[in-house]
XYZ file of C-alpha atoms in Angstrom:
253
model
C -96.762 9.580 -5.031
C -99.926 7.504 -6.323
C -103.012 7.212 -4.404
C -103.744 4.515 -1.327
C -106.468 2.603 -3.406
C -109.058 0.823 -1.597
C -109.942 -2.557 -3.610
C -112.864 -4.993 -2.492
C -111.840 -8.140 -2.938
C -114.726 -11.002 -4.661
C -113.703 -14.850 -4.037
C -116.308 -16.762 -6.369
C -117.165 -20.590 -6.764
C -119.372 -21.515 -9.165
C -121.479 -18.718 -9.655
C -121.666 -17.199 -5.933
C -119.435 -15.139 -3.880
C -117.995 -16.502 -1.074
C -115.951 -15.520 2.021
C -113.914 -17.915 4.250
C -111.710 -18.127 7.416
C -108.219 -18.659 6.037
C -109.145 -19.383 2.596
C -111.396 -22.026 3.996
C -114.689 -22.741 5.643
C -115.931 -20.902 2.717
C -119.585 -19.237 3.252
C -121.711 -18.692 0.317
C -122.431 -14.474 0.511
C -124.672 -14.126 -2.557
C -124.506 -12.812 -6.208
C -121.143 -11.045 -6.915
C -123.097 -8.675 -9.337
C -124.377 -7.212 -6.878
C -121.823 -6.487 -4.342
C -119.440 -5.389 -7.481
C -122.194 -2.724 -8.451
C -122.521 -1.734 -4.777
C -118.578 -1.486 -4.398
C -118.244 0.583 -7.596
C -121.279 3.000 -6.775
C -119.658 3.391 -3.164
C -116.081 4.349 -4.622
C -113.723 1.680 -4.650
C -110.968 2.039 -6.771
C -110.345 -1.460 -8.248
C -111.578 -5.052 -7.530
C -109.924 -8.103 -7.527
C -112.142 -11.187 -8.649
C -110.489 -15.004 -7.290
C -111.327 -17.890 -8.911
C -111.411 -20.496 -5.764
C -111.793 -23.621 -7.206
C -109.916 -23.172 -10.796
C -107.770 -25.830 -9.517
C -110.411 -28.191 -9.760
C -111.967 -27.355 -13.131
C -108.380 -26.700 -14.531
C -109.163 -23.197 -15.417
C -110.770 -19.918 -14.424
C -114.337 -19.777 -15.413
C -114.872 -16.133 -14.509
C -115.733 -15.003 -17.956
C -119.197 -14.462 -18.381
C -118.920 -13.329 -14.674
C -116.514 -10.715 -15.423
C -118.194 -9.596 -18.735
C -121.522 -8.785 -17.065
C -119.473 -6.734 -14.611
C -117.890 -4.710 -17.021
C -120.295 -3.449 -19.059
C -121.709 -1.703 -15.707
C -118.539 -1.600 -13.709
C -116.022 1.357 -15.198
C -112.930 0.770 -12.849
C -109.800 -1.611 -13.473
C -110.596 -5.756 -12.459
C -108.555 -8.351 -11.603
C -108.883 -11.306 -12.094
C -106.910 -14.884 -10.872
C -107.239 -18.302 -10.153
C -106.636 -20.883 -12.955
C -104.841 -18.858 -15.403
C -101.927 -21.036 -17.008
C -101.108 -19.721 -19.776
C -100.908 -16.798 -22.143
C -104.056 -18.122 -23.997
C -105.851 -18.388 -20.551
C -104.961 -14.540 -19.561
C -105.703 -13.332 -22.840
C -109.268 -14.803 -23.108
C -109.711 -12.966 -19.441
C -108.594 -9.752 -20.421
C -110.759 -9.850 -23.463
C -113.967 -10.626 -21.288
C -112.884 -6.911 -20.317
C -110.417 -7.738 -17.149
C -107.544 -5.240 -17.201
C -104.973 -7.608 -15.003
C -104.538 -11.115 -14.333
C -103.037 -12.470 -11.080
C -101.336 -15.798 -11.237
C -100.240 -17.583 -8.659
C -99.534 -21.603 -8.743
C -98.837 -21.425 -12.102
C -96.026 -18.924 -11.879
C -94.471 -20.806 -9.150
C -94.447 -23.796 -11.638
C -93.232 -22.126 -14.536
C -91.837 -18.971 -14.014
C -91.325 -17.897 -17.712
C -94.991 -17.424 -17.904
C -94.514 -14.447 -15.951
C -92.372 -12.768 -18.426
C -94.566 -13.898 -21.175
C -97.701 -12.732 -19.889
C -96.054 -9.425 -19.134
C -94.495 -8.935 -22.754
C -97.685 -9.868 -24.598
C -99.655 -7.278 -22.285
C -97.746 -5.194 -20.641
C -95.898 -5.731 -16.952
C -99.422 -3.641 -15.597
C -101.645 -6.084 -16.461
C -99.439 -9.306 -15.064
C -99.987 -9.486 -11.202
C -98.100 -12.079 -9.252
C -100.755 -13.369 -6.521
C -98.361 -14.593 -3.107
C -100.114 -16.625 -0.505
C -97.752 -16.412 2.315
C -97.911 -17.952 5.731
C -95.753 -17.526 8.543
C -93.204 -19.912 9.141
C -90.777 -18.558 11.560
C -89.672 -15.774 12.974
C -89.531 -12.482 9.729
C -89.861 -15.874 7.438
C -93.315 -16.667 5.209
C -93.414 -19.650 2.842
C -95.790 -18.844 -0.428
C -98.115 -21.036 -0.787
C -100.731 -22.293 -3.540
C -104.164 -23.990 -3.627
C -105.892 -21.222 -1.506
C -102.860 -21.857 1.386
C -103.365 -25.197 1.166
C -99.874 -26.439 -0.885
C -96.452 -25.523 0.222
C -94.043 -24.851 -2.520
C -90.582 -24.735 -0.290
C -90.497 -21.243 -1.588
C -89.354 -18.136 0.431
C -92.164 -15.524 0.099
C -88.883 -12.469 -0.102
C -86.842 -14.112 -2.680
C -89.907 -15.449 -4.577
C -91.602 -11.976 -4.972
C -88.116 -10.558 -5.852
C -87.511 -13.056 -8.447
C -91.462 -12.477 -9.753
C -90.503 -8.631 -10.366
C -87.380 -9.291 -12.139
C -89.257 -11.624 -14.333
C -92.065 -8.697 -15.551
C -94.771 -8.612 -12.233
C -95.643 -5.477 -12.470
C -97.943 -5.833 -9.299
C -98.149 -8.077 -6.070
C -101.178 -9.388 -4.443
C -99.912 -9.855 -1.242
C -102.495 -12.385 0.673
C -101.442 -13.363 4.270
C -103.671 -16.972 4.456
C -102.600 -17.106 8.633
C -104.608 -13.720 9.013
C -107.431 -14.013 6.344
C -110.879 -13.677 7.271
C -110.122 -13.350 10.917
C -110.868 -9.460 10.755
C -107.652 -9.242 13.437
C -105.209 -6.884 11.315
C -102.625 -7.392 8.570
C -99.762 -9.187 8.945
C -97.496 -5.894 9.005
C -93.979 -7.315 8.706
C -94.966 -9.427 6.039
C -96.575 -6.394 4.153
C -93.503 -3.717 5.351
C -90.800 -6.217 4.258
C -92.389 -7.225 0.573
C -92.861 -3.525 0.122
C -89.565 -2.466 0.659
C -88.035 -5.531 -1.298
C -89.696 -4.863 -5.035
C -89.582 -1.385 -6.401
C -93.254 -2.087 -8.148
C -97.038 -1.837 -6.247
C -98.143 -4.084 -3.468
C -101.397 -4.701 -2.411
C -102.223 -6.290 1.140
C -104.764 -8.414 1.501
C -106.096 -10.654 3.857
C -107.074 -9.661 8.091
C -108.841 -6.117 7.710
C -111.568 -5.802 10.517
C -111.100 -1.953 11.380
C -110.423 1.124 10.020
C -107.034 1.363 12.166
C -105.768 -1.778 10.007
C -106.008 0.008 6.801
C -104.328 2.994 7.650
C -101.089 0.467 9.647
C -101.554 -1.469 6.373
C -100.672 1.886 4.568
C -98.718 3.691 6.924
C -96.710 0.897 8.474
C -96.762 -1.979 5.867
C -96.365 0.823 3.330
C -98.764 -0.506 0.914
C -99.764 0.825 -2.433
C -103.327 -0.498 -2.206
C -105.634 -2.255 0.671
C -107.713 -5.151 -0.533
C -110.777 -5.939 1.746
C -113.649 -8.080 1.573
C -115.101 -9.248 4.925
C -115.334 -6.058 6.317
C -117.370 -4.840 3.093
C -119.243 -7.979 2.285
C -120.930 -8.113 5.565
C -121.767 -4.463 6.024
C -119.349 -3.968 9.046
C -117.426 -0.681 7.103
C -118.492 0.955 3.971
C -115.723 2.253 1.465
C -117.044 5.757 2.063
C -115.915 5.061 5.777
C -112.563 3.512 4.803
C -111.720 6.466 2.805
C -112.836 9.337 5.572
C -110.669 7.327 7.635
C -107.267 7.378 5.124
C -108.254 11.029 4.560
C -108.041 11.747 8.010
C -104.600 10.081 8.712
C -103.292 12.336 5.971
C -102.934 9.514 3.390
C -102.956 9.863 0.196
C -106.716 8.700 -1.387
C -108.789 9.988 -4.620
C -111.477 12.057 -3.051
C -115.073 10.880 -4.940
């Protein structure tokens, strides 16, 4: 069995991380240089960069961003938010990404999926799912930071996304993000169990119980956080003496 990995999560418009309610109501944090070093000199295993507001430059303008941070930053990145095409992923991955998550543009042409994942291998093609509740055990995905519905069932969608070359899901539940209240369990248990590759959950952490239910009862492959970290409320150190202690499966720094 792989590792629980503990990923901070870095939303960035323009050239400032941000952190919202919802995907919204977005708060301006400071320089995400900064909080990536931090993160990677604490221990996190990964990080997940989000281009916000790709939609509105029609593109993800991450680059230089993500260049800086690896050349001082030695653990995998991902990176979405704007990526269209196989041109757009590849000139992400060479500014020294190792994944790309796609979201609206996968739901609009879901070839690309395949295509990213044969040029680069199904490890570095993510598919990003924004899901919200819509009735009972039943999430629509969503795109445009939860903003767009897409008539698309979040279950069959992420099933269909695998078979198509995702080798990873970014699971992001927009109804509990940035309300520090918990994952959406269900959501994550019933993704998990319906795709036979790695999901990460993302989106409601505010204690160190909701990783390890996130884990435990969501069976996740990896936590993504960002509140919790961004405004000192938990440190990774203390996320990962908490999974250690529940008896799940961490690297030990």
């Amino acid at each position: 069995m792989s590792n629980l990995r503990i990923i901070p999560r870095l939303d960035i418009k323009g050239p400032n991380l941000i952190k919202g309610i919802h995907l919204e109501g977005l708060r301006v944090m400071g320089d995400p240089q900064e909080f990536a070093l931090r993160y990677y000199e604490a221990g996190a295993d990964e990080l997940v960069y989000m281009d916000i507001v790709a939609s509105l430059y029609g593109r993800n303008n991450l680059s230089d961003i993500i260049r800086r941070t690896a050349d001082r930053v030695f653990i995998p990145i991902t990176v979405g938010g704007g990526i269209r095409s196989v041109d757009d992923a590849r000139h992400i991955l060479r500014s020294g990404a190792d994944k790309v998550a796609i979201n609206t543009a996968a739901i609009g042409r879901p070839e690309l999926i395949t295509e990213v994942s044969r040029r680069f291998g199904s490890q570095a093609m993510v598919l990003s799912i924004e899901a919200k509740q819509v009735g009972p055990g039943k999430w629509e995905a969503y795109t445009d930071n939860g903003r767009e519905r897409t008539g698309l069932d979040v279950l069959e969608w992420v099933k269909r996304g695998v078979e198509l070359g995702a080798g990873e899901v970014l699971l992001t539940s927009v109804d509990r993000e940035g309300t520090r209240k918990g994952f959406d369990i269900d959501l994550v248990r019933q993704v998990s169990e319906a795709v036979p590759v790695p999901v990460i959950a993302s989106g409601g952490m505010g204690t160190l119980e909701h990783f390890v239910q996130a884990a435990r009862e969501g069976r996740a492959d990896a936590v993504s956080m960002a509140d919790v970290l961004h405004y000192q409320r938990l440190t990774i150190p203390d996320i990962r003496a908490a999974a250690l202690a529940a008896g799940l499966a961490v690297r030990k720094t």
